[in-house]
Structure formats: structure tokens, C-alpha cells
Amino acid sequence: MKKLTSLVIFVVASMCSHATTLLLDTQDTIDVLHSVSPPKNMTEEVLQLVFPKLKNVISSTQVLSHKRIENLLDSDKPFCTTNRLKTTQRLEKYLFSAATDIYSGLRLYRHGSTENLTQPKNESKNQSLPLSTLVNSESKNILAVLANHSYGDAIDREIVKINKNQLYIFETINPYEQFINLFLSGKVQFIITYPEVMQPFIESDEYHIIGLEIAGESQFKFGYVMCNKHEENHGFISELNTALFSLYDSGKFAQIASKHLLPSQAEKLNAVLPSLVE
């Protein structure tokens, strides 16, 4: 009996040693994964559905700042994190799952006045102005961005062109709610985020917020689980993708996406969903 118990312990330990650690930036997601609280966004709702199928390939979950997550992803141990955009630089270093969530393309949000509701345009081309031009246009403009966070290739290239004294680099664990509150309080003039996030505040009489299109930004953004290229993570990504493809095939993924996107964007889903399995 002791030999059998020892064998079971050895097998369980072996399974855990060949599993990844999932790094998250908010305790809320862990509570959702363990059914302590309901999901509040698409990422959490999709992960809650696939998590039971991944218990043998996830050794633990941890809540850390973006900076700490980035440092661990660059270590020689198997680590993964959620809700990350693919970029040219990241594709050279990391593995990506199939898409776990869909958002509308990012926008630049600013505080507005009733006298000035018009989005600035490039008069010669009648196109939206680049992000750096919009922010740098006045020295008092301050753009808040999340530390160690990518907004995608096009926007990341623009952020480096913004005057350093006009950037507020925000870093904390559980950053998103505090990040939005930083903007709503008026401490900064601009933030970059998704229309789905800002819509409740735009509809509220308490705030006057203007959303600006960013030149070069795509219509939709896709979020992924991102892992370092440790050999154990290849198996984890394979298991995760199997679970995700099941959601795609059943129509459940589209159903969840439609619920979390703005109605005008949800109508365009059918045109982009086939690209998820290419």
C-alpha cells in the first residue's frame, strides 16, 4: 500500500513538474477560474470554460505586476500569461495560443467640452491623425499608459514618439480599474483603451469623454495566452487550443464575443471569426 501511495505521489509530482505556471495581473481572474465570482469580461468567461480541461497542464496561478510577469516570461521556467496582443517583437520570443478574446480596435480617449466635439483630422487626406500628433499637439496633454504593456505594433511605434514628459507610466497589480479611475479623475488628459471599456462612462451624464480614432489601428483586436518557449509550454498551448477550437466549432465563442462587444461591432463578427482557425 505504501508503495502504491508513493507511486501516486510520484506521478502527480511528475505531472506538475511538466506543467506551466499561469501568471495573471488581477486576482479577479483567479476567482473566476475557481468559480468564486462570475466573469466580468470575455477573457474571464472563455478562460473559465477551458480551465477545467487544463488542470493537468497548469501547476499554479500567480498574481503579479506586468513588469514581474515580463521578467518571469524571460526566465528558463515554464510561464504563461493571458490577454496579450501579438506583436512582431513578441512573436520572436514567445508562443501564442489561438485567440481567447476579441475587442474593438483601440481608441484614444480624452476629456471634452461641449464647445469642441470634433475629432481632429488630417485636412489633406481627411484621415485620423497619428497618436503622437494628437498628444504632442499641446504640452499640457498627458497620456497615461500601462507599464510593460503592448498596445500592438502600430500604437507602440507611436508611443515612443510622444514627449517623455507627456507620458504617465502606470504600474500596479490589478491595474485596469485603477488605470481607468486615473483618467476619470482628470489627473491625465488621455488614455488608450477599448470602446467596450469606456462605453458605460461615455453614456453616463457624470463624464464628458470623447473617443478618437487612431491612425493605423485595426477594426478588431485579438487577445491570446502568451507563453515563453519552454518545451513544456508547447504541450500546454496544444491542450488550450484544442479546448478553444471546441468553443469555435460549437458557436459558443461567437456567442460570448457578441455579448461583450458593442452591438455595432458584434454585427461584423461573422466576417472575422473564420480567421481564428486559419
Short mmCIF file of C-alpha atoms in Angstrom, two decimals:
data_model
loop_
_atom_site.label_atom_id
_atom_site.label_comp_id
_atom_site.label_asym_id
_atom_site.label_seq_id
_atom_site.Cartn_x
_atom_site.Cartn_y
_atom_site.Cartn_z
CA MET A 1 0.00 0.00 0.00
CA LYS A 2 2.85 2.37 0.86
CA LYS A 3 4.47 1.59 -2.47
CA LEU A 4 1.22 2.41 -4.27
CA THR A 5 0.85 5.70 -2.39
CA SER A 6 4.43 6.62 -3.19
CA LEU A 7 3.81 5.83 -6.86
CA VAL A 8 0.70 8.06 -6.95
CA ILE A 9 2.59 10.93 -5.30
CA PHE A 10 5.43 10.48 -7.79
CA VAL A 11 3.04 10.52 -10.76
CA VAL A 12 1.23 13.65 -9.51
CA ALA A 13 4.53 15.39 -8.82
CA SER A 14 5.76 14.45 -12.29
CA MET A 15 2.62 15.85 -13.87
CA CYS A 16 3.03 19.15 -12.01
CA SER A 17 6.70 19.35 -12.90
CA HIS A 18 5.71 19.18 -16.56
CA ALA A 19 3.11 21.95 -16.26
CA THR A 20 3.18 25.70 -16.67
CA THR A 21 2.53 28.46 -14.17
CA LEU A 22 -0.17 30.86 -15.29
CA LEU A 23 0.69 34.49 -14.46
CA LEU A 24 -2.18 36.95 -14.10
CA ASP A 25 -2.37 40.66 -13.33
CA THR A 26 -5.56 40.53 -11.30
CA GLN A 27 -6.96 38.34 -8.52
CA ASP A 28 -10.38 38.70 -10.15
CA THR A 29 -9.40 36.26 -12.92
CA ILE A 30 -8.25 33.63 -10.42
CA ASP A 31 -11.56 33.99 -8.54
CA VAL A 32 -13.39 33.43 -11.83
CA LEU A 33 -11.30 30.36 -12.73
CA HIS A 34 -12.17 28.79 -9.38
CA SER A 35 -15.85 29.83 -9.62
CA VAL A 36 -15.60 32.18 -6.64
CA SER A 37 -17.05 35.04 -8.68
CA PRO A 38 -18.73 35.40 -12.11
CA PRO A 39 -16.76 36.59 -15.17
CA LYS A 40 -16.91 40.31 -15.98
CA ASN A 41 -15.31 40.27 -19.43
CA MET A 42 -14.78 37.99 -22.41
CA THR A 43 -11.30 36.83 -21.35
CA GLU A 44 -12.57 35.61 -18.00
CA GLU A 45 -15.66 33.93 -19.48
CA VAL A 46 -13.63 31.99 -22.07
CA LEU A 47 -10.90 31.01 -19.60
CA GLN A 48 -13.50 29.80 -17.11
CA LEU A 49 -14.86 27.40 -19.75
CA VAL A 50 -11.49 25.97 -20.81
CA PHE A 51 -9.79 25.93 -17.38
CA PRO A 52 -11.28 22.59 -16.21
CA LYS A 53 -9.67 20.91 -19.24
CA LEU A 54 -6.23 22.33 -18.42
CA LYS A 55 -5.78 21.37 -14.77
CA ASN A 56 -3.14 18.76 -15.58
CA VAL A 57 -1.03 21.25 -17.54
CA ILE A 58 -1.26 24.20 -15.13
CA SER A 59 0.75 23.79 -11.94
CA SER A 60 -0.32 27.05 -10.28
CA THR A 61 -1.61 30.59 -10.83
CA GLN A 62 0.00 33.78 -9.53
CA VAL A 63 -0.98 37.46 -9.48
CA LEU A 64 1.91 39.79 -10.36
CA SER A 65 2.59 43.19 -11.91
CA HIS A 66 3.20 43.39 -15.66
CA LYS A 67 6.88 44.07 -15.04
CA ARG A 68 7.29 40.97 -12.86
CA ILE A 69 5.34 38.87 -15.38
CA GLU A 70 7.62 40.03 -18.18
CA ASN A 71 10.72 39.14 -16.14
CA LEU A 72 9.45 35.63 -15.41
CA LEU A 73 8.48 35.04 -19.03
CA ASP A 74 12.11 35.71 -19.89
CA SER A 75 13.32 33.07 -17.41
CA ASP A 76 14.13 29.41 -18.11
CA LYS A 77 10.99 28.09 -16.32
CA PRO A 78 7.60 27.44 -18.00
CA PHE A 79 5.38 30.50 -17.57
CA CYS A 80 2.36 31.79 -19.47
CA THR A 81 0.14 34.85 -19.18
CA THR A 82 -3.25 35.84 -20.56
CA ASN A 83 -4.88 38.53 -22.68
CA ARG A 84 -1.81 39.59 -24.65
CA LEU A 85 -1.63 41.05 -28.16
CA LYS A 86 0.64 39.56 -30.81
CA THR A 87 3.38 41.91 -31.97
CA THR A 88 6.36 41.44 -34.27
CA GLN A 89 8.75 41.58 -31.33
CA ARG A 90 6.75 39.16 -29.19
CA LEU A 91 6.40 36.58 -31.96
CA GLU A 92 10.19 36.23 -32.00
CA LYS A 93 10.30 35.38 -28.29
CA TYR A 94 7.02 33.74 -27.28
CA LEU A 95 4.42 31.10 -28.12
CA PHE A 96 0.80 32.14 -28.64
CA SER A 97 -2.45 30.24 -28.28
CA ALA A 98 -5.45 30.62 -30.54
CA ALA A 99 -7.47 33.75 -29.74
CA THR A 100 -9.14 33.83 -26.34
CA ASP A 101 -10.97 37.12 -26.78
CA ILE A 102 -11.95 39.85 -29.25
CA TYR A 103 -12.17 43.59 -28.67
CA SER A 104 -12.98 46.54 -30.89
CA GLY A 105 -9.87 48.38 -32.09
CA LEU A 106 -8.22 50.63 -29.50
CA ARG A 107 -9.14 54.29 -29.31
CA LEU A 108 -7.63 57.34 -27.69
CA TYR A 109 -9.96 58.86 -25.08
CA ARG A 110 -9.82 62.43 -23.79
CA HIS A 111 -11.85 64.73 -21.63
CA GLY A 112 -14.00 67.01 -23.75
CA SER A 113 -16.10 70.15 -23.65
CA THR A 114 -19.38 70.89 -25.38
CA GLU A 115 -17.60 73.53 -27.45
CA ASN A 116 -15.20 71.06 -29.05
CA LEU A 117 -16.63 67.74 -30.08
CA THR A 118 -14.92 67.37 -33.45
CA GLN A 119 -12.16 64.83 -33.88
CA PRO A 120 -9.03 66.43 -35.38
CA LYS A 121 -8.39 65.32 -38.95
CA ASN A 122 -5.57 65.41 -41.42
CA GLU A 123 -7.06 68.03 -43.73
CA SER A 124 -5.15 66.89 -46.83
CA LYS A 125 -6.23 63.26 -46.56
CA ASN A 126 -9.31 63.54 -44.32
CA GLN A 127 -7.88 60.80 -42.12
CA SER A 128 -7.40 60.40 -38.40
CA LEU A 129 -4.20 61.91 -37.07
CA PRO A 130 -1.40 59.75 -35.65
CA LEU A 131 -1.48 59.19 -31.89
CA SER A 132 1.77 61.10 -31.29
CA THR A 133 0.41 64.14 -33.16
CA LEU A 134 -2.78 64.17 -31.11
CA VAL A 135 -0.94 64.01 -27.77
CA ASN A 136 2.03 66.23 -28.63
CA SER A 137 -0.22 68.98 -30.02
CA GLU A 138 -0.33 70.68 -26.58
CA SER A 139 2.33 70.48 -23.87
CA LYS A 140 -0.31 70.14 -21.14
CA ASN A 141 -1.56 66.87 -22.64
CA ILE A 142 -0.62 63.83 -20.55
CA LEU A 143 -1.21 60.31 -21.88
CA ALA A 144 -1.41 57.50 -19.30
CA VAL A 145 -0.13 54.09 -20.44
CA LEU A 146 0.22 50.81 -18.58
CA ALA A 147 3.78 49.81 -17.70
CA ASN A 148 5.27 46.86 -19.62
CA HIS A 149 2.17 46.71 -21.77
CA SER A 150 1.87 46.49 -25.55
CA TYR A 151 -0.93 48.15 -27.49
CA GLY A 152 0.08 46.47 -30.76
CA ASP A 153 2.76 47.31 -33.32
CA ALA A 154 1.19 50.46 -34.77
CA ILE A 155 0.36 52.16 -31.46
CA ASP A 156 3.61 51.07 -29.77
CA ARG A 157 5.55 52.82 -32.54
CA GLU A 158 3.58 56.00 -31.91
CA ILE A 159 4.01 55.93 -28.13
CA VAL A 160 7.81 56.13 -28.43
CA LYS A 161 7.36 59.36 -30.42
CA ILE A 162 5.47 61.08 -27.60
CA ASN A 163 7.41 63.56 -25.49
CA LYS A 164 8.64 61.76 -22.37
CA ASN A 165 7.30 64.45 -20.04
CA GLN A 166 3.83 63.87 -21.52
CA LEU A 167 3.71 60.16 -20.64
CA TYR A 168 2.40 58.85 -17.31
CA ILE A 169 3.61 55.25 -16.87
CA PHE A 170 1.13 53.47 -14.60
CA GLU A 171 2.13 50.28 -12.80
CA THR A 172 0.38 48.21 -10.15
CA ILE A 173 -1.15 44.77 -9.59
CA ASN A 174 -4.84 44.70 -10.62
CA PRO A 175 -4.16 47.72 -12.83
CA TYR A 176 -7.22 48.18 -15.02
CA GLU A 177 -9.83 49.66 -12.69
CA GLN A 178 -7.27 51.99 -11.08
CA PHE A 179 -6.00 52.93 -14.55
CA ILE A 180 -9.48 53.97 -15.70
CA ASN A 181 -10.06 55.86 -12.45
CA LEU A 182 -6.81 57.75 -13.01
CA PHE A 183 -8.28 59.08 -16.25
CA LEU A 184 -11.80 59.69 -14.90
CA SER A 185 -10.37 61.75 -12.02
CA GLY A 186 -8.86 64.17 -14.55
CA LYS A 187 -5.26 63.58 -13.47
CA VAL A 188 -4.37 62.75 -17.08
CA GLN A 189 -5.94 64.03 -20.31
CA PHE A 190 -5.64 60.89 -22.45
CA ILE A 191 -5.74 57.11 -22.19
CA ILE A 192 -5.78 54.33 -24.76
CA THR A 193 -8.32 51.58 -24.21
CA TYR A 194 -11.14 49.62 -25.82
CA PRO A 195 -14.56 51.10 -26.69
CA GLU A 196 -16.25 48.33 -24.69
CA VAL A 197 -14.42 49.51 -21.57
CA MET A 198 -15.28 53.20 -21.96
CA GLN A 199 -18.86 52.93 -23.24
CA PRO A 200 -20.54 52.94 -19.78
CA PHE A 201 -18.70 56.18 -18.88
CA ILE A 202 -19.46 57.79 -22.24
CA GLU A 203 -23.16 57.07 -21.71
CA SER A 204 -23.07 58.50 -18.17
CA ASP A 205 -24.09 62.12 -17.53
CA GLU A 206 -21.29 62.34 -14.97
CA TYR A 207 -18.49 62.40 -17.56
CA HIS A 208 -17.84 64.11 -20.85
CA ILE A 209 -15.45 61.86 -22.76
CA ILE A 210 -14.52 61.92 -26.42
CA GLY A 211 -13.18 58.88 -28.27
CA LEU A 212 -10.72 59.49 -31.10
CA GLU A 213 -9.82 57.02 -33.83
CA ILE A 214 -6.11 56.27 -34.03
CA ALA A 215 -4.49 56.21 -37.45
CA GLY A 216 -3.35 52.70 -38.40
CA GLU A 217 -5.43 50.92 -35.78
CA SER A 218 -7.33 47.80 -36.88
CA GLN A 219 -11.07 47.27 -36.55
CA PHE A 220 -10.66 44.39 -34.09
CA LYS A 221 -8.02 43.33 -31.57
CA PHE A 222 -7.46 39.70 -30.58
CA GLY A 223 -6.15 38.62 -27.20
CA TYR A 224 -4.11 35.46 -26.67
CA VAL A 225 -2.44 33.39 -23.99
CA MET A 226 1.30 34.08 -24.37
CA CYS A 227 3.99 31.67 -23.13
CA ASN A 228 7.76 31.54 -23.15
CA LYS A 229 9.27 28.92 -25.45
CA HIS A 230 9.92 26.36 -22.74
CA GLU A 231 9.29 22.85 -24.07
CA GLU A 232 6.52 22.24 -21.51
CA ASN A 233 4.53 25.15 -22.89
CA HIS A 234 4.19 23.55 -26.31
CA GLY A 235 2.03 20.88 -24.69
CA PHE A 236 0.08 23.46 -22.72
CA ILE A 237 -0.67 25.51 -25.86
CA SER A 238 -1.78 22.37 -27.69
CA GLU A 239 -4.22 21.44 -24.89
CA LEU A 240 -5.51 25.01 -24.69
CA ASN A 241 -6.03 25.26 -28.44
CA THR A 242 -7.99 22.00 -28.50
CA ALA A 243 -10.35 23.46 -25.91
CA LEU A 244 -10.61 26.78 -27.77
CA PHE A 245 -11.29 25.16 -31.14
CA SER A 246 -14.15 23.29 -29.49
CA LEU A 247 -15.63 26.64 -28.46
CA TYR A 248 -15.17 27.97 -32.00
CA ASP A 249 -16.83 24.94 -33.60
CA SER A 250 -19.80 24.94 -31.21
CA GLY A 251 -20.50 28.63 -31.77
CA LYS A 252 -20.00 29.31 -28.06
CA PHE A 253 -17.02 31.59 -28.70
CA ALA A 254 -19.04 33.78 -31.09
CA GLN A 255 -21.91 33.86 -28.61
CA ILE A 256 -19.62 35.11 -25.84
CA ALA A 257 -17.95 37.65 -28.13
CA SER A 258 -21.32 39.05 -29.23
CA LYS A 259 -22.28 39.56 -25.61
CA HIS A 260 -19.17 41.58 -24.73
CA LEU A 261 -18.67 43.61 -27.93
CA LEU A 262 -20.64 46.75 -28.66
CA PRO A 263 -23.71 45.89 -30.81
CA SER A 264 -22.33 47.69 -33.87
CA GLN A 265 -19.16 45.59 -33.71
CA ALA A 266 -20.90 42.32 -32.89
CA GLU A 267 -22.71 42.57 -36.23
CA LYS A 268 -19.34 42.31 -38.02
CA LEU A 269 -18.16 39.18 -36.17
CA ASN A 270 -19.02 36.66 -38.88
CA ALA A 271 -16.50 38.28 -41.22
CA VAL A 272 -13.58 37.84 -38.83
CA LEU A 273 -14.26 34.60 -36.96
CA PRO A 274 -13.04 32.29 -39.78
CA SER A 275 -9.59 33.86 -39.48
CA LEU A 276 -9.24 32.45 -35.95
CA VAL A 277 -8.74 28.90 -37.22
CA GLU A 278 -6.51 29.66 -40.21
#
